[in-house]
Tab-separated table of C-alpha atoms in Angstrom:
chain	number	residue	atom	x	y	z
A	807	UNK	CA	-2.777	-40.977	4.281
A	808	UNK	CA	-0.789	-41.146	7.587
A	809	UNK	CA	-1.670	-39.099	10.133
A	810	UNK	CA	1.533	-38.285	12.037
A	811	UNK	CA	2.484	-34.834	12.458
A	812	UNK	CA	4.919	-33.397	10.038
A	813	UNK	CA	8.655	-32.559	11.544
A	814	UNK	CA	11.268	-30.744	9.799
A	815	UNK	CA	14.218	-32.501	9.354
A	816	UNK	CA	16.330	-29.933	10.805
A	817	UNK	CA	14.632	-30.546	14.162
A	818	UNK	CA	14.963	-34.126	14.624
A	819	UNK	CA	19.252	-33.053	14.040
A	820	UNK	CA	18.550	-30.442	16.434
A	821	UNK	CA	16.787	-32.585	18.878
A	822	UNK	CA	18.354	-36.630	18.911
A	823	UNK	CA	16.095	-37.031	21.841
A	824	UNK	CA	13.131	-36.357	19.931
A	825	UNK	CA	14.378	-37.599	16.827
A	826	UNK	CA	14.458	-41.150	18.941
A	827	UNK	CA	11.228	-40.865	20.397
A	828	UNK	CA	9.748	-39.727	16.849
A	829	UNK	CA	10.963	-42.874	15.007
A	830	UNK	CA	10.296	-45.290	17.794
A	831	UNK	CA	6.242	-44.200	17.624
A	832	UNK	CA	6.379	-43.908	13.903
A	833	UNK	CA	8.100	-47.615	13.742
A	834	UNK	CA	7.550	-49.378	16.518
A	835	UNK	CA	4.161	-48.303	18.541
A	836	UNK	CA	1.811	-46.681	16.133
A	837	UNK	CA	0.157	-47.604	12.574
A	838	UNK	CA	0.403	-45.515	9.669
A	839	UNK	CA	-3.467	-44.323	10.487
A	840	UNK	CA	-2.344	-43.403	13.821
A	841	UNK	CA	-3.486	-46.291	15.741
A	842	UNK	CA	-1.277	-48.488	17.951
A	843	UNK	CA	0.041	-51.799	16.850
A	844	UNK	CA	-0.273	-53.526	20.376
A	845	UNK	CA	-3.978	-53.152	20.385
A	846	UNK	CA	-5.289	-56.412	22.361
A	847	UNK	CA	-8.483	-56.043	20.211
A	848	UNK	CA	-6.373	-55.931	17.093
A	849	UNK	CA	-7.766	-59.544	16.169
A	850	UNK	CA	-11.346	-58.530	16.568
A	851	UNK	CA	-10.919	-55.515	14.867
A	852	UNK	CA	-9.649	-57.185	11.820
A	853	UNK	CA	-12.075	-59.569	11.365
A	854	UNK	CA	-14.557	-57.307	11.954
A	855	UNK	CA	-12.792	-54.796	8.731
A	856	UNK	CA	-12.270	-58.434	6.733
A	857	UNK	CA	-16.328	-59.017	7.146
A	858	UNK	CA	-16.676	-55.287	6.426
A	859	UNK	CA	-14.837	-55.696	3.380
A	860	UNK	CA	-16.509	-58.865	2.771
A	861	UNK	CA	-20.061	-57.870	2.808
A	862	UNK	CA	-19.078	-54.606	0.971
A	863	UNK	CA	-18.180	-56.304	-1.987
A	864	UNK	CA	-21.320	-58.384	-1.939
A	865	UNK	CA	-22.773	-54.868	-1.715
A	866	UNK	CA	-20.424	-53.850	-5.009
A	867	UNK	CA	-21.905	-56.543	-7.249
A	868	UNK	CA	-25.651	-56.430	-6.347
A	869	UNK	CA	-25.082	-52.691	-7.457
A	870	UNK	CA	-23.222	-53.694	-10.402
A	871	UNK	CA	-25.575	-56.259	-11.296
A	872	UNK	CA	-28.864	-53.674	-11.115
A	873	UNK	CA	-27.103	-51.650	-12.912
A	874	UNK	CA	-26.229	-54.335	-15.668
A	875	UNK	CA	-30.182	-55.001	-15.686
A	876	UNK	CA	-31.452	-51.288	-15.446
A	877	UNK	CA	-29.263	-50.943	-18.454
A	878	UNK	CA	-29.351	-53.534	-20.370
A	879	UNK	CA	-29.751	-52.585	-24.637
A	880	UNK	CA	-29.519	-54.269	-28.123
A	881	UNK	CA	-26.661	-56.458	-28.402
A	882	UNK	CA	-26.855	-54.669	-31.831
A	883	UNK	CA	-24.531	-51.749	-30.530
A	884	UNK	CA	-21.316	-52.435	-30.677
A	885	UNK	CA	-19.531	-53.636	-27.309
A	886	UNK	CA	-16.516	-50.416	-27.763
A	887	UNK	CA	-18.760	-47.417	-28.812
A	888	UNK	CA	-21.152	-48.170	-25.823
A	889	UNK	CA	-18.523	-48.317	-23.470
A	890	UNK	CA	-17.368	-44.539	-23.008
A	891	UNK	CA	-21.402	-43.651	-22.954
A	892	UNK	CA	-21.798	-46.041	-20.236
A	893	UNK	CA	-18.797	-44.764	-18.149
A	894	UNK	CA	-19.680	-41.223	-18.795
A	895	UNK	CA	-23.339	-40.916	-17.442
A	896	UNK	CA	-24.444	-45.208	-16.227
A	897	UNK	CA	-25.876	-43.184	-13.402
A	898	UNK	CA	-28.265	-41.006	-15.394
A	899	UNK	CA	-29.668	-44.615	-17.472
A	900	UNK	CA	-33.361	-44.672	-16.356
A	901	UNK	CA	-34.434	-47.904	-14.218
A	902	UNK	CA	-36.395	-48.981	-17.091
A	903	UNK	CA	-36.861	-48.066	-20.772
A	904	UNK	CA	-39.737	-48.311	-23.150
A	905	UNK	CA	-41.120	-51.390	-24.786
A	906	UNK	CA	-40.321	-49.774	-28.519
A	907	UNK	CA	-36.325	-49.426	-27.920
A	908	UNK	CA	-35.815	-53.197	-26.292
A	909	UNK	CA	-38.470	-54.084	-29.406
A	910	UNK	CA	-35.247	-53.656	-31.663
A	911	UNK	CA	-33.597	-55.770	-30.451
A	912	UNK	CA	-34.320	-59.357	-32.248
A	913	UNK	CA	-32.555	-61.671	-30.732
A	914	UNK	CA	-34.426	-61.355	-27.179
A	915	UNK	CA	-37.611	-63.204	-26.865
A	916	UNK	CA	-40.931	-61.397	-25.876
A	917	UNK	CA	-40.809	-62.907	-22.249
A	918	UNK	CA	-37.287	-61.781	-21.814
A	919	UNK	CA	-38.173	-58.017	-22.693
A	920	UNK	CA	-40.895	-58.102	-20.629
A	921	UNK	CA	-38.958	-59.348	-17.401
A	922	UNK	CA	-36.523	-56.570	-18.435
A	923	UNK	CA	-38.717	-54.364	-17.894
A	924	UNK	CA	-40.166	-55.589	-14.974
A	925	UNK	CA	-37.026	-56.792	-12.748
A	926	UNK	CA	-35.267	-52.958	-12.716
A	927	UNK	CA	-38.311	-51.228	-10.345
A	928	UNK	CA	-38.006	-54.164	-8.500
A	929	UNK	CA	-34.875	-53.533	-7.697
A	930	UNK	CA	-34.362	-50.337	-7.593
A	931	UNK	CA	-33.832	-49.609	-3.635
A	932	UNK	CA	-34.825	-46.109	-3.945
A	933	UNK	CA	-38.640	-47.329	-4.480
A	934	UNK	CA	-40.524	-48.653	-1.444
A	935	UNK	CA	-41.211	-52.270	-1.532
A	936	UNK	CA	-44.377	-54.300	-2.413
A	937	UNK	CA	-47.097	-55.490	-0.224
A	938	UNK	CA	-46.438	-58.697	-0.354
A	939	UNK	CA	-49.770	-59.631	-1.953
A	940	UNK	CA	-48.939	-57.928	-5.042
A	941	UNK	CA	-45.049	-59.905	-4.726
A	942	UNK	CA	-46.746	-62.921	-4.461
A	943	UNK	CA	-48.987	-62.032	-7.553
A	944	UNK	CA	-46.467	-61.100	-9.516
A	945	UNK	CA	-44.243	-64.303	-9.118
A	946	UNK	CA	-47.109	-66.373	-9.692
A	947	UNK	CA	-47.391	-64.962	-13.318
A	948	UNK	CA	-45.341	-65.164	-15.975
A	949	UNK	CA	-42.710	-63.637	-17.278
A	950	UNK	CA	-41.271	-64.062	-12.803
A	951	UNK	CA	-43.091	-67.262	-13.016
A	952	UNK	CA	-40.843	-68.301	-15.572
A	953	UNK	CA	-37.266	-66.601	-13.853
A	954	UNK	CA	-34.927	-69.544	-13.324
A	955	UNK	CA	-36.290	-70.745	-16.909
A	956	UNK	CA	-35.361	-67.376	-18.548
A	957	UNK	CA	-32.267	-66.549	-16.393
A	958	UNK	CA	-30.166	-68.306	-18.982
A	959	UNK	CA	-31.029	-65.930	-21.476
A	960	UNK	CA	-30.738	-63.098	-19.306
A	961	UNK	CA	-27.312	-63.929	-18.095
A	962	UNK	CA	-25.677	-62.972	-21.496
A	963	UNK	CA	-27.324	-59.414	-22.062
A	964	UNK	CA	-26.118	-58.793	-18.318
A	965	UNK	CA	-22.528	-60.003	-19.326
A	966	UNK	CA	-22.418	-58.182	-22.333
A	967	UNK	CA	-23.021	-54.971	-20.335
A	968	UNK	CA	-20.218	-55.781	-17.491
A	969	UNK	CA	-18.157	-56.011	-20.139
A	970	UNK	CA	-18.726	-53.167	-21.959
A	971	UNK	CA	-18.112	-51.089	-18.762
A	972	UNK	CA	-15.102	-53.157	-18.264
A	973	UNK	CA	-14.033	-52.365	-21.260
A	974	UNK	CA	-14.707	-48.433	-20.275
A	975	UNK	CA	-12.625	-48.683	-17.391
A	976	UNK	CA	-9.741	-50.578	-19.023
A	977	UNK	CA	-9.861	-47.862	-22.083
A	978	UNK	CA	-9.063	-45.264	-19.120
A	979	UNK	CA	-6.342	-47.564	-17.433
A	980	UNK	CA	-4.687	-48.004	-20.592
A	981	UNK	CA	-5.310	-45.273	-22.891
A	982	UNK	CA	-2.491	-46.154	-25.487
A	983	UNK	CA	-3.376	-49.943	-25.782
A	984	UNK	CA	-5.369	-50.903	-29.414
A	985	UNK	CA	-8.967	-51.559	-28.576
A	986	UNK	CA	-9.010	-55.050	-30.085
A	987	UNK	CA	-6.515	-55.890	-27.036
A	988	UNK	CA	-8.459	-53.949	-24.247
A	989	UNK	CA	-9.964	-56.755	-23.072
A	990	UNK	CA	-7.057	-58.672	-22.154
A	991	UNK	CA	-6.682	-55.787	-19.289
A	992	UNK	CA	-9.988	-56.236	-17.452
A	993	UNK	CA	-9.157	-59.189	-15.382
A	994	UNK	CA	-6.404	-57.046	-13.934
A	995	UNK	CA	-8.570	-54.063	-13.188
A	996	UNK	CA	-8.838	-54.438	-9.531
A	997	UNK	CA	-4.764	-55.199	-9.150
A	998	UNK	CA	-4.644	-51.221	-11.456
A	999	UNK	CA	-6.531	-49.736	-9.100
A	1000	UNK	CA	-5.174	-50.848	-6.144
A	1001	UNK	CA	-1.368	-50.073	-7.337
A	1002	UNK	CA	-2.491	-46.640	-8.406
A	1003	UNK	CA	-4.140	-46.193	-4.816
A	1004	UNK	CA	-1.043	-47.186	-3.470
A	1005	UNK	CA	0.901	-44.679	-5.712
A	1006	UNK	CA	-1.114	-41.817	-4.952
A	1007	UNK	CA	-0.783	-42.613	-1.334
A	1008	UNK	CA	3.574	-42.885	-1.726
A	1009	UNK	CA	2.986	-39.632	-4.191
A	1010	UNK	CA	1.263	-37.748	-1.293
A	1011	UNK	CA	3.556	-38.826	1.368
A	1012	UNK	CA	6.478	-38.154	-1.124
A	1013	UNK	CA	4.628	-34.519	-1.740
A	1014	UNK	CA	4.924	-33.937	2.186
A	1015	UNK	CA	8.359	-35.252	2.386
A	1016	UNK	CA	9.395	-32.540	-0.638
A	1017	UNK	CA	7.488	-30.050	1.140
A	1018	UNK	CA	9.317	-30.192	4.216
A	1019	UNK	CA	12.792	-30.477	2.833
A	1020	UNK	CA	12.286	-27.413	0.741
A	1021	UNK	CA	10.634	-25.285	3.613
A	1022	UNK	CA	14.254	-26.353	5.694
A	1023	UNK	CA	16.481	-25.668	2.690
A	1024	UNK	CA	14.316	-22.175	2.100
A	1025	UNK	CA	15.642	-21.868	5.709
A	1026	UNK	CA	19.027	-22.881	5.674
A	1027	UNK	CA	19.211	-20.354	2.154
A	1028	UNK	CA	17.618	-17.631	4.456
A	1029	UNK	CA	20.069	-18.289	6.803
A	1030	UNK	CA	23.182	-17.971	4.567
A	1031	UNK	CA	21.858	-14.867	3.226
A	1032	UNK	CA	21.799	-13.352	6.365
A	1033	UNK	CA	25.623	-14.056	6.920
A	1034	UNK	CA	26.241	-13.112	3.929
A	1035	UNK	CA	24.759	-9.621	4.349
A	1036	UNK	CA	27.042	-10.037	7.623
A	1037	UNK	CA	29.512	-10.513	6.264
A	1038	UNK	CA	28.982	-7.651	3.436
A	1039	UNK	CA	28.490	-5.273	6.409
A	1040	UNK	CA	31.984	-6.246	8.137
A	1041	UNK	CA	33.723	-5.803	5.242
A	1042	UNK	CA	32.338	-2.730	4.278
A	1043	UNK	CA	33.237	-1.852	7.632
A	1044	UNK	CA	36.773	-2.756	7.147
A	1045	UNK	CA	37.348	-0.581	4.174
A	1046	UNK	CA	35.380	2.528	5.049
A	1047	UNK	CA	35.359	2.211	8.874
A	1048	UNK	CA	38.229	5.266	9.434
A	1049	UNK	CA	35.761	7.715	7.259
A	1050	UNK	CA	32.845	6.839	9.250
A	1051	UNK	CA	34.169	6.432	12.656
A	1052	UNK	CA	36.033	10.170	11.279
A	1053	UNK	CA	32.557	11.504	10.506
A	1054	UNK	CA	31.031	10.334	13.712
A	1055	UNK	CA	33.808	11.680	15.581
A	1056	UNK	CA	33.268	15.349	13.804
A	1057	UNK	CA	29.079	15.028	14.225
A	1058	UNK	CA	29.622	14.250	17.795
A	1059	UNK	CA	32.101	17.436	18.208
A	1060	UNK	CA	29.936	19.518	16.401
A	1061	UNK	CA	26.740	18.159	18.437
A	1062	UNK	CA	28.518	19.360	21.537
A	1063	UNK	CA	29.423	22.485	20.206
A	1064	UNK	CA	25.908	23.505	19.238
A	1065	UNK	CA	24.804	22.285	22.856
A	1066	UNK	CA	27.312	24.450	24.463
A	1067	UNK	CA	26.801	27.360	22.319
A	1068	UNK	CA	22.767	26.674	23.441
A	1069	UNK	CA	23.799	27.127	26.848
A	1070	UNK	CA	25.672	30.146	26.407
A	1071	UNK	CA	22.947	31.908	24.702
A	1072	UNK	CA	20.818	31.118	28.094
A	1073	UNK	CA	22.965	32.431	30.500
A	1074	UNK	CA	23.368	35.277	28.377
A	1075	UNK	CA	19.707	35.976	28.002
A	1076	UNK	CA	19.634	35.730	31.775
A	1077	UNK	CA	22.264	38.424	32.344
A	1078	UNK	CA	20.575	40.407	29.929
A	1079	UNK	CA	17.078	40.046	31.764
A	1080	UNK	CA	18.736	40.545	34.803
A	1081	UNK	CA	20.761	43.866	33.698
A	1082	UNK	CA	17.379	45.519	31.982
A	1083	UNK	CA	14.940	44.102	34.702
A	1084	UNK	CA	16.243	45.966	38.061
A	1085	UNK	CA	14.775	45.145	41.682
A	1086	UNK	CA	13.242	48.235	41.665
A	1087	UNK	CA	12.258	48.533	37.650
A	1088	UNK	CA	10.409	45.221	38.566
A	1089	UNK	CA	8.763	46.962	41.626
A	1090	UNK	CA	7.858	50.261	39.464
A	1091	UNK	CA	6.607	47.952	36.657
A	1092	UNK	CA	4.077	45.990	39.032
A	1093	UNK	CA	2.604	49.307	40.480
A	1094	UNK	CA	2.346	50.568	37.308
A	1095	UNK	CA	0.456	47.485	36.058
A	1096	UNK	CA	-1.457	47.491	39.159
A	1097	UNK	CA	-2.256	51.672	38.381
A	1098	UNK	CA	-3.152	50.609	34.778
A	1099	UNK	CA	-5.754	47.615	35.812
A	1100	UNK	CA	-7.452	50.305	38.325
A	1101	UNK	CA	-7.534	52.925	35.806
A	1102	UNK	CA	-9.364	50.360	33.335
A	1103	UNK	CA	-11.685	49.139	35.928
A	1104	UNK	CA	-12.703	52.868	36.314
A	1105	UNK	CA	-13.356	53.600	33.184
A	1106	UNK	CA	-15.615	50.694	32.356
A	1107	UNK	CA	-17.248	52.086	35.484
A	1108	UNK	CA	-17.513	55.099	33.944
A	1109	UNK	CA	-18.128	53.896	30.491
A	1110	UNK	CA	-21.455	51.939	32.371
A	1111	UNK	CA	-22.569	54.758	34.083
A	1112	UNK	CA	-22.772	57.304	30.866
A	1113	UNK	CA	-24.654	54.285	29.233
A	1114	UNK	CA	-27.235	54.648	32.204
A	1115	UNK	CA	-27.509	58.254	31.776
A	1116	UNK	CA	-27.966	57.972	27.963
A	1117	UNK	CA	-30.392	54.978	28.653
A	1118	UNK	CA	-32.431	57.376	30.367
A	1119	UNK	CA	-32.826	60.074	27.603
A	1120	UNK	CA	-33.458	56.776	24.875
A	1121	UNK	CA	-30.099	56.435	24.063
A	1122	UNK	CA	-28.913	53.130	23.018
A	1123	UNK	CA	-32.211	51.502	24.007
A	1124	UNK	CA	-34.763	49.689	22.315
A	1125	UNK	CA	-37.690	51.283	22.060
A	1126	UNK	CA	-36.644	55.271	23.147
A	1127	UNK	CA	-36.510	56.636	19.657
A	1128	UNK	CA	-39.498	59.236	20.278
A	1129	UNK	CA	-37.796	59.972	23.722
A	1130	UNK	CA	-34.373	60.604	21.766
A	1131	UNK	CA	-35.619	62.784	19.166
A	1132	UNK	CA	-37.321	64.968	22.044
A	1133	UNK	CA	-34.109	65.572	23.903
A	1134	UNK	CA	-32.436	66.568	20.490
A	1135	UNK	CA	-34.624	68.805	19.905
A	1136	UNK	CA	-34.200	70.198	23.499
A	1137	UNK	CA	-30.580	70.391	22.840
A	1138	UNK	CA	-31.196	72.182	19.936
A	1139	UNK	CA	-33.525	75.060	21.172
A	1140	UNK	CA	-31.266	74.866	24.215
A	1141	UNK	CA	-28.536	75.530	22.133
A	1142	UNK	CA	-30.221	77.876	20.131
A	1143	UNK	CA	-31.095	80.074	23.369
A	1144	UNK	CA	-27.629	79.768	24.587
A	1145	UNK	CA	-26.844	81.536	20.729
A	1146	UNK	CA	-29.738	84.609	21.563
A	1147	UNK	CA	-27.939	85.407	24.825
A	1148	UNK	CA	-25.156	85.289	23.868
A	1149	UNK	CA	-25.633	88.118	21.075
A	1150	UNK	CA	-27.882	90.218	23.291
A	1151	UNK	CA	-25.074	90.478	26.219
A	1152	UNK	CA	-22.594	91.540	23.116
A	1153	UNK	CA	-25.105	94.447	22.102
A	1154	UNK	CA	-25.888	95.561	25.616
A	1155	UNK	CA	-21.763	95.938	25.953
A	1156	UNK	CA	-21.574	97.424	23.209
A	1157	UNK	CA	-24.382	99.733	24.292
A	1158	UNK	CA	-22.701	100.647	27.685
A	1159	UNK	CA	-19.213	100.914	25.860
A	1160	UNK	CA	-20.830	104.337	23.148
């Protein structure tokens, strides 16, 4: 994947300058990964990737070749059905499997089973290693005793397994190809896999290419829409400009009507105030406000001080019912007294009247 910056297209023709400097780094000065091509280290660098690469493939077979051990089974199975079990799940194959299953297989002799079942814990990395008095133990007894004698007969088994995986991988590279031929793709494996790295790298940098030319042509179409919405407008304008610019001319006439006639109605309403609201009719109004405010302040004065006087016969306070009642009934035989004399001065005129 590079790592230079994406640029539109329609700024590099915008900008030669940049456009320049843009394909002189991308050329001439820089790497596809970004890095410079006048690096004086460049050398060291590259030998140092080339022993990288070097001691990763070493890496790449030991793996493959545990694997090939951890998994080894019958030679009964057939080479094609094994091969999409073994690409599917190689990684979930135990290090080791039991005595019974690599017992069916006949063609392997007792010490080979047994050093196929020993060799896979020994290599396993995940396990911690031996103390080396056990290591030494174990090589001094057969079946490792016996390893470079029985490595000829392991060798096969180990084969027979690369190539079913091969087989696997080729089945995926070339799906349509008859199985009895499949083989006749694995020695060109590592040349597929490369070209289709290579392809998915072109596809991705063709992908960002596509990208950018359809984000400027989404422009330029955005931009040709606008004029012609322009261009709509103008025309529009041309064929019903008099109407409008008519009806513009008759809102604006009637706007400054309706303001005119607003400031007419304000000087009248001034005239008017002016006409009701004499000098003097103001004066007699403000006295008379003033009269009306004292007048109010005396009777709430007034009001307050017949509240004190009824507050002192229980009038209107908590607490004075008894002492309310009493000056009713006062009232009453008051009023009742007030009656008697009454009557007795009209008989004693009458009296001096015969």
């Amino acid at each position: 994947m590079t790592m230079f910056p994406p640029v539109e297209d329609s700024v590099l023709q915008n900008n030669p300058d940049f456009a320049n400097l843009y394909s002189k780094l991308t050329n001439l000065v820089l790497n596809p990964d970004g890095s410079t091509k006048e690096d004086p280290r460049a050398k060291e660098r590259a030998a140092v990737r080339e022993e990288l690469n070097r001691r990763r493939l070493v890496c790449a077979k030991q793996h493959l070749l545990t694997l090939a051990i951890s998994s080894a089974t019958p030679s009964s199975t057939p080479p094609v059905t094994r091969a999409s079990s073994r690409l599917r799940a190689p990684q979930n194959q135990q290090p080791t499997e039991s005595r019974s299953q690599l017992q069916q297989q006949p063609s392997l002799p007792e010490p080979l089973l047994d050093l196929l079942l020993i060799l896979p814990p020994l290599l396993d990395a995940n396990n911690p290693p031996l103390p080396q008095d056990t290591l030494q133990l174990l090589f001094a007894h057969p079946p490792l005793s016996d390893l470079e004698t029985l490595l000829p007969a392991l060798a096969p088994v180990i084969a027979s397994n690369l190539r079913t995986w091969a087989l696997g991988l080729a089945r995926i590279a070339h799906p349509s190809t008859n199985p009895s031929f499949l083989h006749r793709h694995i020695a060109s494996l590592p040349a597929t896999l490369t070209s289709w790295r290579s392809d998915l790298t072109a596809a991705e940098a063709d992908l960002s290419t596509h990208r950018l030319r359809s984000l400027a042509a989404l422009t330029t179409l955005l931009q040709s829409a606008s004029n012609a919405l322009s261009l709509l407008v103008r025309a529009l304008e041309v064929k019903h400009g008099v109407v409008a610019r008519s009806l513009e001319l008759r809102a604006a006439d009637v706007a400054l009507q309706a303001r005119r006639h607003d400031a007419d109605a304000a000087i009248a309403a001034a005239s008017v105030r002016r006409a009701v609201y004499t000098p003097e009719a103001i004066a007699a109004l403000k006295n008379y406000g003033a009269h009306l405010r004292d007048a109010r302040m005396r009777g709430e004065e007034r009001i307050r001080g017949l509240q004190a006087e009824l507050g002192e016969y229980g009038v209107g306070v908590d607490g004075g019912e008894t002492k309310e009642r009493k000056m009713r009934e006062m009232s009453r035989v008051y009023r009742d007294m007030a009656r008697q004399m009454d009557e007795v001065k009209r008989d004693l005129d009458r009296l001096n009247q015969g």
